[in-house]
Amino acid sequence: MHRSLTVAIALTLACAPLCVAVANPQKGTQVSEVTTQLPRDVRPTHYEISVTPHAGKLTFDGRVEVTIDVLQATDRIVLNAVGLHFSEAHVHSTRNKRAYPDPEVGVDESAQTATFSFPQALEAGSYRLIMEYTGIIGTQANGLFAIDYVTKAGKKRALYTQFENSDARKFIPSWDEPDHKATFDLTATIPDAQMAVSNMPVKHREDLGEGMSRVTFATSPKMSTYLLFFALGDFDRATATADGVEFGVITQQGLVSQAQFALDSSQAVLREYNDYFGVPYPLPKLDNIASPGSSQFFGAMENWGAIFTFERGLLIDPAFSTDADKQRIFGTAAHEIAHQWFGDLVTMQWWDDLWLNEGFASWMAGRTTQKLHPEWKSQLGAVGSREYAMSADAIASTHPVVQKIETVEQASQAFDAITYSKGAAVINMLENYVGADVWRDGVRRYIKAHAYANTRSDDLWREIEAAAGKPITAIAHDFTLQPGVPLISLEEAVCDNGQTTIKLSQGEFTKDRPDKTPLRWRVPVIARTLGGEPARALIEGGGGTMHLQGCGAVLLNAGQSGYYRTRYAPGDFAALRDGFASLAPIDQLGIMGNTAELGMTGQQSAADILDLIKATPLDADAKVWDRVAESLQRLDLLYRGDVARQQKFRSFAIGTLRPALKKYGWQAKDAESEPEAILRANLISSLADLGDSEVIAEARRRYAARETEPQAMPRALYKTILNIVASHADVAAWNQLHAAAKMEKGAMMKDRLYLMLASAKDKALAQRALDMALTDEPGATNSAAMIRSVAEEHPDLAFDFAMAHRENVEPLIDTTSSSRYYPRLAGNSLDPAMVGKLKDYADKYVAASSRRATQTAIDNIEYRIHIRAQRLPAIDAWLKKQEG
């Protein structure tokens, strides 16, 4: 699943998990301690599902026949169900067709289970459990849900499903756990004029008369319940064929041409993955389905053979989509298609090992993007993703990559930066350690050994070790079974006879626990002198020695493949600063990230990052200048509310970025690269955020001239200019944008315009956006996003509003997002009082076992308040020195 890391949940299971030993039928071996929230005495093998949606009434009728194996005699069958009302339930033996007395059905909504109790025990054997029921079609992206959207022909409604992590139980009564794999037959009764989509191709369509048809899909492969998919609506579908697979893109009618890039990209990615994994994609078709709307939980979902993606992650609108949008679309497709193997074909046993799905898919997407589109320089973007993970991993509320999951709520909260970005960074480091070819061979062994089965992390390490011929499990365990970020410090560097000997120590980087006893890792370190060849060593036991070719400044984590921070003595850092312009862009990015983070924790001067920014040459790589702009904006946020000091900082920041914008200008240049085009938009946006009056005025001028001056708002800057106009809007400009939002007939742009209305810096306009979010006007899935947008600039206002109107806000949030949504609103606050507000919120509304999101928000607020008081004086002093 592809996410912007906006994850959470609302429901907590009342039942405690069970850890039991179960047989692995694929391998004939014993798997111990598989977490489950259901008894293990019954196992499903096949589902036959019939569903009739009533889109207008937001209800559906369902019938399912589940073939089950009763493993030991039992007088009850317990499975998952939420919001389903049962009208009938029967069971009979598959061997002799014997019927049994109908069971009594008991539903426990808090435990999300249905229990079928029999007057006498069912003996071990094979049975069919038949259930008829009704359910609810939701308006948020959980279970079977509806999306209403605008078109030139009027309003439309489409239906989709979203089941990860634990929402298939809202669509079918089922064993809704990843280890309970089964095959699925799905039949749907639908309006004649509409298209139905599922994991497999349509096998049969029957005209029922009176405008209705029955559609039957081919039998699915053996898979987990959360990968089942169904969609219904007024769709168009374009197709292509590659490697014997039919590719499809499915959109609302009239937009299928906007998905051509995604269709072409999917074919290229699948060819690459067929080769890389050594196991061909096993389904006959692979659709990617675009939906209007949004979710606070996810952006795309890897349903086997039927990837679901919100339109912004799949479609390219010729009026306003940018190169950055195109790259995101490719990255999303590469991520979700990687899941067709890592997640779908081979699935983690339980949510503890979610990173096996998400971390691997994130790494695979980056690797594949770099191979197929080297001009995008995605390896440089991976440094930023690693930085994001290490920042989250350095506070007290972090967790191991492999974590203990006991409830549905905890499972939903596991979709975070540690699972995705740290997981990808650790894989990148381990692949670099054993070699790319060896790593690929190990992955191939893993996929072949566990196809259609469930695994744990150690199953992967076992196959990598077998391919590598050397142990990596101990290293992998250090980085996945314990939390935190190693800190490698250069203690001494001595040059003798053209060789430098360095002594390294290993501690732990933490942002909020300076007295913490450091954990220990075995850390693969790559180091070199500037101009010398890289040397490699495994640093363990707290330290080590390395011998480097040549003399001069020493660079640790050369090439930035390691998951650790690096620290230098002042003299060693000065040598790197003086040679900064000569470093490879990837190392410039790594040093900037380390310097900023260590500066904020007081392990070096907080102003050192400004020295690096000042040392960045104008012709540095575009992604390095992206990092410069981002670093300046982050510092600027720390000055929020202190106008006089902020103006002094902004004078320096604007003066730093203006020459770069002058170089790139407002108009695209011939033969410029896509990263350079993206940088132009980012520079304009950053300067506007920093209050550059010239940039804001030019954006307003161009917006005003858009009707008479064709080049005033080029496609590459269309959204950037709109964003600036919206965020700096006065009442008249806000009203004009509001009118445009109401009139807009394209769902994707309409959604974006409402988010822009919520980005206003003016507090009164932000309040108007909050009030609008509680109306029907923005659309059911946009309202929560509007409140989030207000929170970027006005976190205290947005949080207080959401809590004051919680009964109205709660229905606007996907249930998988709820316990993380409210803390995220507060995330940018600098008010100490917010800590108490968050604690009160958690005490009232969040289970004690699921408060990590709240604690993370508290940790980050307290950390920012601390660095605002303790580190900004060094920035002020540096700025004053520049004036002299």
Short mmCIF file of N, CA and C in Angstrom, two decimals, residues 38 77-82 84 86 105-109 111-116 131 173:
data_model
loop_
_atom_site.label_atom_id
_atom_site.label_comp_id
_atom_site.label_asym_id
_atom_site.label_seq_id
_atom_site.Cartn_x
_atom_site.Cartn_y
_atom_site.Cartn_z
N LEU A 38 -8.46 -15.03 16.32
CA LEU A 38 -9.52 -16.01 16.11
C LEU A 38 -9.02 -17.38 16.56
N ILE A 77 -18.17 -21.87 15.58
CA ILE A 77 -17.25 -21.31 14.58
C ILE A 77 -17.21 -19.80 14.80
N VAL A 78 -16.01 -19.29 14.98
CA VAL A 78 -15.84 -17.86 15.23
C VAL A 78 -15.08 -17.26 14.05
N LEU A 79 -15.65 -16.21 13.47
CA LEU A 79 -14.97 -15.50 12.38
C LEU A 79 -15.18 -14.00 12.57
N ASN A 80 -14.61 -13.21 11.65
CA ASN A 80 -14.68 -11.76 11.77
C ASN A 80 -15.89 -11.21 11.01
N ALA A 81 -16.56 -10.25 11.61
CA ALA A 81 -17.66 -9.54 10.96
C ALA A 81 -17.86 -8.21 11.68
N VAL A 82 -18.07 -7.15 10.90
CA VAL A 82 -18.34 -5.83 11.46
C VAL A 82 -19.47 -5.19 10.66
N LEU A 84 -22.38 -6.20 9.91
CA LEU A 84 -23.17 -7.11 9.08
C LEU A 84 -24.34 -7.66 9.89
N PHE A 86 -27.06 -10.72 9.94
CA PHE A 86 -27.27 -12.04 9.37
C PHE A 86 -28.76 -12.40 9.37
N VAL A 105 -26.59 -17.50 15.86
CA VAL A 105 -25.60 -16.50 15.46
C VAL A 105 -25.51 -15.41 16.52
N GLY A 106 -24.31 -15.18 17.01
CA GLY A 106 -24.06 -14.11 17.97
C GLY A 106 -23.01 -13.16 17.43
N VAL A 107 -23.30 -11.88 17.45
CA VAL A 107 -22.39 -10.87 16.91
C VAL A 107 -21.84 -10.02 18.05
N ASP A 108 -20.53 -9.86 18.07
CA ASP A 108 -19.86 -9.00 19.05
C ASP A 108 -19.16 -7.88 18.28
N GLU A 109 -19.82 -6.73 18.19
CA GLU A 109 -19.27 -5.63 17.40
C GLU A 109 -17.95 -5.12 17.98
N ALA A 111 -15.66 -6.81 19.53
CA ALA A 111 -14.60 -7.76 19.19
C ALA A 111 -14.49 -7.99 17.69
N GLN A 112 -15.44 -7.43 16.92
CA GLN A 112 -15.48 -7.57 15.47
C GLN A 112 -15.57 -9.05 15.06
N THR A 113 -16.42 -9.79 15.76
CA THR A 113 -16.57 -11.22 15.48
C THR A 113 -18.04 -11.60 15.40
N ALA A 114 -18.27 -12.69 14.69
CA ALA A 114 -19.56 -13.38 14.70
C ALA A 114 -19.30 -14.82 15.11
N THR A 115 -20.13 -15.33 16.01
CA THR A 115 -19.97 -16.70 16.51
C THR A 115 -21.20 -17.53 16.11
N PHE A 116 -20.95 -18.66 15.47
CA PHE A 116 -22.00 -19.58 15.04
C PHE A 116 -21.95 -20.80 15.96
N MET A 131 -23.87 -18.29 4.61
CA MET A 131 -24.40 -17.15 5.37
C MET A 131 -25.03 -16.14 4.41
N PRO A 173 -18.36 -11.89 5.97
CA PRO A 173 -17.96 -12.58 7.20
C PRO A 173 -16.83 -13.55 6.84
#
